[in-house]
Coordinates of N, CA and C in Angstrom, one line a residue:
X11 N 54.8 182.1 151.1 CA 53.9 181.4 151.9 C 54.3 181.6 153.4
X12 N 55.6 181.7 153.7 CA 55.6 181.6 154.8 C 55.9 183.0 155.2
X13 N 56.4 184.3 154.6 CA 56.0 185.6 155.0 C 54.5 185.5 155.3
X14 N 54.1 185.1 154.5 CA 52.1 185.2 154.7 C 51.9 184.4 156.0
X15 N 52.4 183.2 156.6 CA 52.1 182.5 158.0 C 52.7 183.8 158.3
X16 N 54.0 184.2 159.1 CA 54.2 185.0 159.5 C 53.5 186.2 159.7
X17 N 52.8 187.0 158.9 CA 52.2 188.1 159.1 C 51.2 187.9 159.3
X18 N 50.5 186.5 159.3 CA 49.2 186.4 159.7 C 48.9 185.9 161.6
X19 N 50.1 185.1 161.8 CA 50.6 185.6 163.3 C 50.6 186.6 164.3
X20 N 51.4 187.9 162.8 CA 51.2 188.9 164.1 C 50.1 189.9 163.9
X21 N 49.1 189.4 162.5 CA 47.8 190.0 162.6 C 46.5 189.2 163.4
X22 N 47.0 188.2 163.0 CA 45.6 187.4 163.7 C 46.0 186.1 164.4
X23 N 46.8 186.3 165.3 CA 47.9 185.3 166.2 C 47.1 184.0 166.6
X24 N 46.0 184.4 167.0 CA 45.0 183.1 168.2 C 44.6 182.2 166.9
X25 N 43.8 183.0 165.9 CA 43.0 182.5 164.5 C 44.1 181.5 164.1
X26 N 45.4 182.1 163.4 CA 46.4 181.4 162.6 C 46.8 180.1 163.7
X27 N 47.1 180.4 164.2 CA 47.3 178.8 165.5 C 46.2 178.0 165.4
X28 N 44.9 178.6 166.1 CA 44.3 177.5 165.6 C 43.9 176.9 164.5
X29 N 43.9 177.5 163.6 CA 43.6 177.0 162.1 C 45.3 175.9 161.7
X30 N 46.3 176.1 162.1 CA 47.2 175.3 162.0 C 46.8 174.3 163.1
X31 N 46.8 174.2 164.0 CA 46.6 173.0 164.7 C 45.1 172.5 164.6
X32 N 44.4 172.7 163.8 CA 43.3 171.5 163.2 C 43.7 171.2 162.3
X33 N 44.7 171.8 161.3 CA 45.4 171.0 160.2 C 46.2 170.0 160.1
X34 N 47.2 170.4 161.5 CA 47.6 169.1 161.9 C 47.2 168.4 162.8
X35 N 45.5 168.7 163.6 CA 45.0 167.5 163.8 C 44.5 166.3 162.4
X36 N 44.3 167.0 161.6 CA 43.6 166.6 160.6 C 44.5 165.4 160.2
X37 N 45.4 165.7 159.8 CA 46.7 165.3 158.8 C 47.0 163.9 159.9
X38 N 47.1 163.9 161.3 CA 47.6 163.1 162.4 C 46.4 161.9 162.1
X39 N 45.2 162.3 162.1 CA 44.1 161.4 162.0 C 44.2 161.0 160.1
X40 N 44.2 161.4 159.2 CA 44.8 160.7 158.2 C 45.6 159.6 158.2
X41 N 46.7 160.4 158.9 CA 48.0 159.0 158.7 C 47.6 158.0 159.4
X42 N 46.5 158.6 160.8 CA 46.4 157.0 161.8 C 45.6 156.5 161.0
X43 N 44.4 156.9 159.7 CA 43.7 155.9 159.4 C 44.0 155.3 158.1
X44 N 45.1 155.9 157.5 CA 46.0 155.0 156.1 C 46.9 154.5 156.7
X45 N 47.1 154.2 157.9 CA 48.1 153.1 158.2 C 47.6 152.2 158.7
X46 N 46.3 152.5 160.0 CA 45.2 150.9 160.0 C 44.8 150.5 158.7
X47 N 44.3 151.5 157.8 CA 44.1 150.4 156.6 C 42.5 151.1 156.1
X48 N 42.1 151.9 157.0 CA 40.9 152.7 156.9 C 40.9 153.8 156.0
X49 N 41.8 154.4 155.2 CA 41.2 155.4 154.6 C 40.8 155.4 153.2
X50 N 40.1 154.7 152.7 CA 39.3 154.1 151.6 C 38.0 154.2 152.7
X51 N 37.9 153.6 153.7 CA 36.5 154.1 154.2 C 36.5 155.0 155.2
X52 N 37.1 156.1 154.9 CA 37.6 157.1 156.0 C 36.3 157.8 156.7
X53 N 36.4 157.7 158.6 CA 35.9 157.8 159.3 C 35.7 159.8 159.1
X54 N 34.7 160.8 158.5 CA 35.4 161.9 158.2 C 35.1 162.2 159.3
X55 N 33.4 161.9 159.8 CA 33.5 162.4 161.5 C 34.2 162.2 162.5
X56 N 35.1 161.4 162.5 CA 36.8 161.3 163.4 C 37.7 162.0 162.9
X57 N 37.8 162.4 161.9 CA 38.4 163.2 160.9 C 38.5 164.6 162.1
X58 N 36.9 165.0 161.8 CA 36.4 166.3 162.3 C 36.6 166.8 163.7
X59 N 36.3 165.5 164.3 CA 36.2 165.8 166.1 C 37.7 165.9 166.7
X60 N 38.8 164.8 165.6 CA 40.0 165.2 166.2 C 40.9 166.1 165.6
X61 N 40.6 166.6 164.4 CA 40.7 168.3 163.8 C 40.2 169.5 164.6
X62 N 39.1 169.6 165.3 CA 38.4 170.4 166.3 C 39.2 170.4 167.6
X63 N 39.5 169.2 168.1 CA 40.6 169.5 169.1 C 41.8 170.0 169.4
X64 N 42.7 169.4 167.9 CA 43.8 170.2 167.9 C 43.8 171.4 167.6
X65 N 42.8 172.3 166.6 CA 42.7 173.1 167.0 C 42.0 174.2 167.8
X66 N 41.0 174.0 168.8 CA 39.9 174.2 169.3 C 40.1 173.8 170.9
X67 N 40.7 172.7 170.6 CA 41.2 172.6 172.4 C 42.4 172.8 172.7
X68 N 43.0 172.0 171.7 CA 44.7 172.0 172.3 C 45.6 173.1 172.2
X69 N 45.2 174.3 171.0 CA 46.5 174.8 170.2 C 45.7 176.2 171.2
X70 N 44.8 176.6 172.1 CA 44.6 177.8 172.5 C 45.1 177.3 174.1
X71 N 44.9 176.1 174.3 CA 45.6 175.6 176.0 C 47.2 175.6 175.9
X72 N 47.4 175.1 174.9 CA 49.2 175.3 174.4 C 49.7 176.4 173.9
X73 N 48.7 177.4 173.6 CA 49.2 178.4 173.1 C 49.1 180.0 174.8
X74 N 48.1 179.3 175.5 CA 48.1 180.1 176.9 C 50.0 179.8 178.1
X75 N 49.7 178.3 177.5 CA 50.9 177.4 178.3 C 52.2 178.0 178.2
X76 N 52.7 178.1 177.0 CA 53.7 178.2 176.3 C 54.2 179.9 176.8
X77 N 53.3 181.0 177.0 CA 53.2 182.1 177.2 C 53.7 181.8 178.9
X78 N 53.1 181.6 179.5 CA 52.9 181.0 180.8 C 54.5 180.7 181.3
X79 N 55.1 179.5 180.6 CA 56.2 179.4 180.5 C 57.2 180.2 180.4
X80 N 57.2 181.6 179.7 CA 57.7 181.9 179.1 C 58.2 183.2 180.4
X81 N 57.1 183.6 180.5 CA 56.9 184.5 182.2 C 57.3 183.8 183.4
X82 N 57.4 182.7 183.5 CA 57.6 181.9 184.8 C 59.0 181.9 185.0
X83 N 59.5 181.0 184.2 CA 60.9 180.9 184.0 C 61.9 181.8 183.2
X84 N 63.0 182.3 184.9 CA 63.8 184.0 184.3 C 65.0 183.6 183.5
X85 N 65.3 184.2 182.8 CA 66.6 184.5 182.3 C 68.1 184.1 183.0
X86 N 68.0 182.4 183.1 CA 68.9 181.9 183.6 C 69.7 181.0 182.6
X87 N 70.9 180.8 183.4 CA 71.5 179.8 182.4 C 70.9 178.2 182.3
X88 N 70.8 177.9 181.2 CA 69.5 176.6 180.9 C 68.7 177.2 181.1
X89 N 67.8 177.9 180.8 CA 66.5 178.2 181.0 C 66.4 177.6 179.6
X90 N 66.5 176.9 179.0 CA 65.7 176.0 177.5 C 65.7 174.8 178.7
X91 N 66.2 174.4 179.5 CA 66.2 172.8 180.5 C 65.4 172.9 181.2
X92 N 65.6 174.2 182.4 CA 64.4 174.3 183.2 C 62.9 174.4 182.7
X93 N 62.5 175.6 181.3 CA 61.4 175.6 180.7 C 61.1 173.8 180.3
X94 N 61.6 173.5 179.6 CA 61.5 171.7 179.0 C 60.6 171.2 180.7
X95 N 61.4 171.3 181.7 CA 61.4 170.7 182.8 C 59.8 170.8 183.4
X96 N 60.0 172.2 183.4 CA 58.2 173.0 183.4 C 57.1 171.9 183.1
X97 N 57.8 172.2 181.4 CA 57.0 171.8 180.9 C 56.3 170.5 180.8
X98 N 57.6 169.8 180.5 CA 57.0 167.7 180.6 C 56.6 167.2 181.7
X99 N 56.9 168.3 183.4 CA 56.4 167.8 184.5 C 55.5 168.3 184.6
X100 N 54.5 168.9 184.2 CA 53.1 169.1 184.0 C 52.2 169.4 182.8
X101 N 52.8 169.6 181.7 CA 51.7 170.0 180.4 C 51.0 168.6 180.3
X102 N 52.4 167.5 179.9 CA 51.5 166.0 179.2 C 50.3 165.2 180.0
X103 N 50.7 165.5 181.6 CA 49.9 164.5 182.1 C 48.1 165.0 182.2
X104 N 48.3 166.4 182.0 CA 47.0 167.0 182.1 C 46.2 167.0 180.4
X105 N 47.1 167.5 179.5 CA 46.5 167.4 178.1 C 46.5 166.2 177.3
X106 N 47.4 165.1 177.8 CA 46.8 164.1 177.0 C 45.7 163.3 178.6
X107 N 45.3 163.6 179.7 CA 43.9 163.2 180.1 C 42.6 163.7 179.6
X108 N 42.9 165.7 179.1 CA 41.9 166.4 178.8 C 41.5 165.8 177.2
X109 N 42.4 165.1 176.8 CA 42.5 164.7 175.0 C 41.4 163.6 175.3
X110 N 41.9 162.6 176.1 CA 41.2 161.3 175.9 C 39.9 161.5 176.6
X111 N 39.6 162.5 177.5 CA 38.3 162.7 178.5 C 37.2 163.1 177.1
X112 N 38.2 164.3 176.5 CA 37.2 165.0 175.9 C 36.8 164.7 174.3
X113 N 38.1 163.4 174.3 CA 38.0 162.9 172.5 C 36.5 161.8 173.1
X114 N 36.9 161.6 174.2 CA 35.4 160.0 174.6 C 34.1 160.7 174.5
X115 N 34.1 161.9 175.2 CA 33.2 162.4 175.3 C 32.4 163.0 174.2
X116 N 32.9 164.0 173.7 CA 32.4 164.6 172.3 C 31.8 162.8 171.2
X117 N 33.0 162.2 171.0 CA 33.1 161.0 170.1 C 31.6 160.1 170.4
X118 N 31.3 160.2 171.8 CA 30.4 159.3 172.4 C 29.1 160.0 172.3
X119 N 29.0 161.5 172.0 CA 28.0 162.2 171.9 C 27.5 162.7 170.6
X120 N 28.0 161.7 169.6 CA 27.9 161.9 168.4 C 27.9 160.7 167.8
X121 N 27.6 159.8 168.7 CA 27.8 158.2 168.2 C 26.3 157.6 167.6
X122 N 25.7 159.0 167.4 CA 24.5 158.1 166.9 C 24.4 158.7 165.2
X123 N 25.2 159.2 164.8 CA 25.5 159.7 163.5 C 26.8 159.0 163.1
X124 N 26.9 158.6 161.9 CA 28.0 158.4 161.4 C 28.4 159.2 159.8
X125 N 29.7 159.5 159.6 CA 30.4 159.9 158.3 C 31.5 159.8 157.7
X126 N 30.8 158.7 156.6 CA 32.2 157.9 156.0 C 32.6 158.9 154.6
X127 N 33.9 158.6 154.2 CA 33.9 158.5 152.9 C 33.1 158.1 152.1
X128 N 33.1 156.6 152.3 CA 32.4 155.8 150.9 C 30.9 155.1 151.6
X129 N 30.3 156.0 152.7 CA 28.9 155.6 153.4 C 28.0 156.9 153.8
X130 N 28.5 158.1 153.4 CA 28.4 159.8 153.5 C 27.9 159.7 155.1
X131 N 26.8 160.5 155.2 CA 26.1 160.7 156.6 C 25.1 160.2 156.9
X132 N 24.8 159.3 158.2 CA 24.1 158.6 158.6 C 24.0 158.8 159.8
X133 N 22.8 158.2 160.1 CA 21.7 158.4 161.3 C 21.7 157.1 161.7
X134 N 21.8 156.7 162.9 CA 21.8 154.9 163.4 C 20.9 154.9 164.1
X135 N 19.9 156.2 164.0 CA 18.8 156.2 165.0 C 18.8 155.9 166.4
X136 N 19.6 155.8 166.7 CA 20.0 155.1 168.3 C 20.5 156.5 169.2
X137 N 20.1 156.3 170.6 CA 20.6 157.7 171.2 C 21.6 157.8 172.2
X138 N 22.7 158.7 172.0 CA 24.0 158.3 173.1 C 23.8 158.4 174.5
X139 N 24.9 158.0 175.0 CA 25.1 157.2 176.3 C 24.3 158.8 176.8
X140 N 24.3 158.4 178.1 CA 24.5 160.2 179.2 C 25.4 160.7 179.1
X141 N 25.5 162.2 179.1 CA 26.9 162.8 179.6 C 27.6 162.3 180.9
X142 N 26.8 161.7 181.7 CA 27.5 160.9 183.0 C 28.4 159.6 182.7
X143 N 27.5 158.9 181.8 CA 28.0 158.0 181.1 C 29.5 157.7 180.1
X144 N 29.0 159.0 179.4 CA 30.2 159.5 178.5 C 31.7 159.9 179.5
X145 N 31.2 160.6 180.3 CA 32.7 161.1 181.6 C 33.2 160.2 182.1
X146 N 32.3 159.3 182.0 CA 32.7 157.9 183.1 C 33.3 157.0 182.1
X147 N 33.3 156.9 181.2 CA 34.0 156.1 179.9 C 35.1 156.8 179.4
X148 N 35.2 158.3 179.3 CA 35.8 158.9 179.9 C 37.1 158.9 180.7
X149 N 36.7 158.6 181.9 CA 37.9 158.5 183.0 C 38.7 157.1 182.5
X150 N 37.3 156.0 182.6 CA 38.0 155.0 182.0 C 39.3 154.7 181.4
X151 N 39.1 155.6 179.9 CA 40.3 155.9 179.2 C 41.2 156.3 179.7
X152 N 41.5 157.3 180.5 CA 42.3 157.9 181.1 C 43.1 157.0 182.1
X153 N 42.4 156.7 182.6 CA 43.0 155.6 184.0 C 43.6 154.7 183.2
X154 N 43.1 153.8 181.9 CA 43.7 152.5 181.4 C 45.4 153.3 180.2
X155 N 44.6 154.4 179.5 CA 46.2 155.0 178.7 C 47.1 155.8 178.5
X156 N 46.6 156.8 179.8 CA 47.8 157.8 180.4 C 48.9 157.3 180.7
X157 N 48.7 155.9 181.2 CA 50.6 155.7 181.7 C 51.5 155.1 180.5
X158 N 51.0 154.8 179.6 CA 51.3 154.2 178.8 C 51.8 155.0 177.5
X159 N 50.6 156.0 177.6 CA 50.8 157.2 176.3 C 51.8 158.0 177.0
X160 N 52.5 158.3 178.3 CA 52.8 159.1 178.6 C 54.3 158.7 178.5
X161 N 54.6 157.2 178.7 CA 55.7 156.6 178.6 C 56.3 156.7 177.6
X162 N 54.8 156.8 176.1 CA 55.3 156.6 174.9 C 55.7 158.7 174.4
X163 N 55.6 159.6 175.3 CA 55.6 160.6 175.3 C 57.0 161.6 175.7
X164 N 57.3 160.7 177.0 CA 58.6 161.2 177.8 C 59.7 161.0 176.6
X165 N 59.7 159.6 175.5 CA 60.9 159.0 174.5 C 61.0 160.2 173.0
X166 N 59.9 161.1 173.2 CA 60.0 161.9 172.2 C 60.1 163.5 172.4
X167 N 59.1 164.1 173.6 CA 58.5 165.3 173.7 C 59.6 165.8 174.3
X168 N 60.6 165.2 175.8 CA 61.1 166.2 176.2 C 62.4 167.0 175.3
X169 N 63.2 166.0 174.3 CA 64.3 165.9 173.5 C 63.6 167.5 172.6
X170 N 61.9 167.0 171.8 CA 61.4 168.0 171.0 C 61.5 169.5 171.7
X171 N 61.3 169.5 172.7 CA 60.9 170.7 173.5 C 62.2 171.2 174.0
X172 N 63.1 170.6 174.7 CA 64.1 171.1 174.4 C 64.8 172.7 173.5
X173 N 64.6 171.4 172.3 CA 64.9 172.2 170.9 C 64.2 173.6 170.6
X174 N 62.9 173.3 170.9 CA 61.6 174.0 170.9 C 62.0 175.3 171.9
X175 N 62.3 175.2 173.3 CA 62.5 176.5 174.2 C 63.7 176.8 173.9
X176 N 64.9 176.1 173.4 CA 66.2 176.1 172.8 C 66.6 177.0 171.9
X177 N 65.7 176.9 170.7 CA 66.2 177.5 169.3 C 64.7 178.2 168.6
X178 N 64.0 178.0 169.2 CA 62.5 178.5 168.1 C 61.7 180.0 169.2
X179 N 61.6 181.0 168.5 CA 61.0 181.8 169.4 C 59.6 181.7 169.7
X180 N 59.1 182.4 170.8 CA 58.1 181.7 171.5 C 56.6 182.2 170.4
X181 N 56.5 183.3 169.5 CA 55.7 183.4 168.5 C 55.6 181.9 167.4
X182 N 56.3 181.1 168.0 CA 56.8 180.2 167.1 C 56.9 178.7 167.4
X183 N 56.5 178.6 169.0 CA 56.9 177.3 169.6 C 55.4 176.7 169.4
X184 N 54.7 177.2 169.6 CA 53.1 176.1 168.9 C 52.8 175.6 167.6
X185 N 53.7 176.4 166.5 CA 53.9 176.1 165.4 C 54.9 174.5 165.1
X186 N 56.1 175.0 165.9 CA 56.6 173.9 166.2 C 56.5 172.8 166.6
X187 N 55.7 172.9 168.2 CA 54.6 171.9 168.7 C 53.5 170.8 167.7
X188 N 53.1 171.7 167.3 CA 52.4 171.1 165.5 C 52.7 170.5 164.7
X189 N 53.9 171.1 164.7 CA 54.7 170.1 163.7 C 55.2 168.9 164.4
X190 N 55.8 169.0 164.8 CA 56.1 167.3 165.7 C 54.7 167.0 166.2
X191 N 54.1 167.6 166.5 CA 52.3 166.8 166.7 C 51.9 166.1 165.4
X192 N 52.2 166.0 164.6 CA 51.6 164.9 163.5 C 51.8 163.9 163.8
X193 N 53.0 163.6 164.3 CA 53.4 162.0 164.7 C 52.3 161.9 166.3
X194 N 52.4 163.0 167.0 CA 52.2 162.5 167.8 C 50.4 162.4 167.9
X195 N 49.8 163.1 167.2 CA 48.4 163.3 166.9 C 48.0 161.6 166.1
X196 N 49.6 161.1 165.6 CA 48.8 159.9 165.3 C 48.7 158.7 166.1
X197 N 50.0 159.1 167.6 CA 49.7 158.4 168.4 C 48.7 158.3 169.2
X198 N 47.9 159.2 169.6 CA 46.9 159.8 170.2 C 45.8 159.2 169.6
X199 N 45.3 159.4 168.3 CA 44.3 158.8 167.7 C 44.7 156.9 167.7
X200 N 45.5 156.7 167.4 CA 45.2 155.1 166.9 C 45.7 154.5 168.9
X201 N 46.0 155.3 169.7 CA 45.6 155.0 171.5 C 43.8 155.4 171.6
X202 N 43.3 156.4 171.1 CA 42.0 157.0 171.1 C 41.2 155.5 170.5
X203 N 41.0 155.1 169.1 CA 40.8 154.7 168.5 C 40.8 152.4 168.5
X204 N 41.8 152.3 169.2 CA 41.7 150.9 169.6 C 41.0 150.2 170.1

């Protein structure tokens, strides 16, 4: 299996990433909703929108970033410290604002349908906010749990990334990203979600 991830990497590099990071969007929104207590009536349309992100928003912005990184910072000693450094002083504050701008927005433009587990798909007949509306609820989020998510961000991500520019090659650091994104995909949702 994992010669098969591997060779599917360096056949179809962009596809395999993102199809991994909606899996572990997927899996992040699972755990956030069997630990509130929701997945017996599992939200699958939140399921979907925050599966779409990680892999559809996040894992091709993280997967540009990480490259980015990679060219920026030369072949110095610590260069796993300075990349890390790069990285936590500017990736989190912009992708977890683009996360909550764009989880309110999509989420709010789809708020007139619903899809449960145990309630399938439904129509509430009702019609969503504006897109002006939606941005502006939107910001909202952003303004009230960026400082807070980010707080809860600096106690994990820079230590992970470290490791990440440290020991994992760079065909390989989004994969890794992903994988420590389960936890943090569940932090994201049940901050999204409150």
């Amino acid at each position: 299996l994992w010669n098969s991830y591997l060779s599917a990497l360096e056949t179809r590099p962009f596809a395999t990433r993102m199809a991994t990071g909606f899996i572990i969007g997927l899996f992040g929104d699972i755990i956030c909703q069997y630990i509130t207590g929701d997945l017996g009536s599992a939200d699958l349309k939140r399921m979907l929108i925050f599966s779409c992100w990680g892999g559809f928003g996040f894992t091709p912005i993280a997967y540009n970033w990480y490259n980015l990184i990679e060219a920026t910072i030369p072949e110095v000693s610590g260069r796993a410290l300075w990349k890390m450094a790069m990285d936590q002083a500017l990736f989190p504050p912009v992708i977890t604002a683009l996360t909550f701008l764009s989880l309110t927005v999509v989420e709010g433009l789809l708020s007139g349908v619903s899809w449960t587990l145990n309630g399938g798909l439904k129509s509430s007949g009702t019609t969503p906010p504006s897109l002006s509306t939606l941005f502006g609820q939107g910001v909202d989020k952003v303004k009230k749990e960026l400082g807070p998510t980010l707080v809860t961000n600096y106690k994990v991500w820079p230590a992970a990334q470290l490791l990440n520019f440290a020991l994992v090659p760079v065909k390989l650091q989004v994969l890794f990203v992903n994988c420590v994104a389960v936890w943090w995909n569940f932090v994201l949702s049940m901050t999204q979600h409150k």
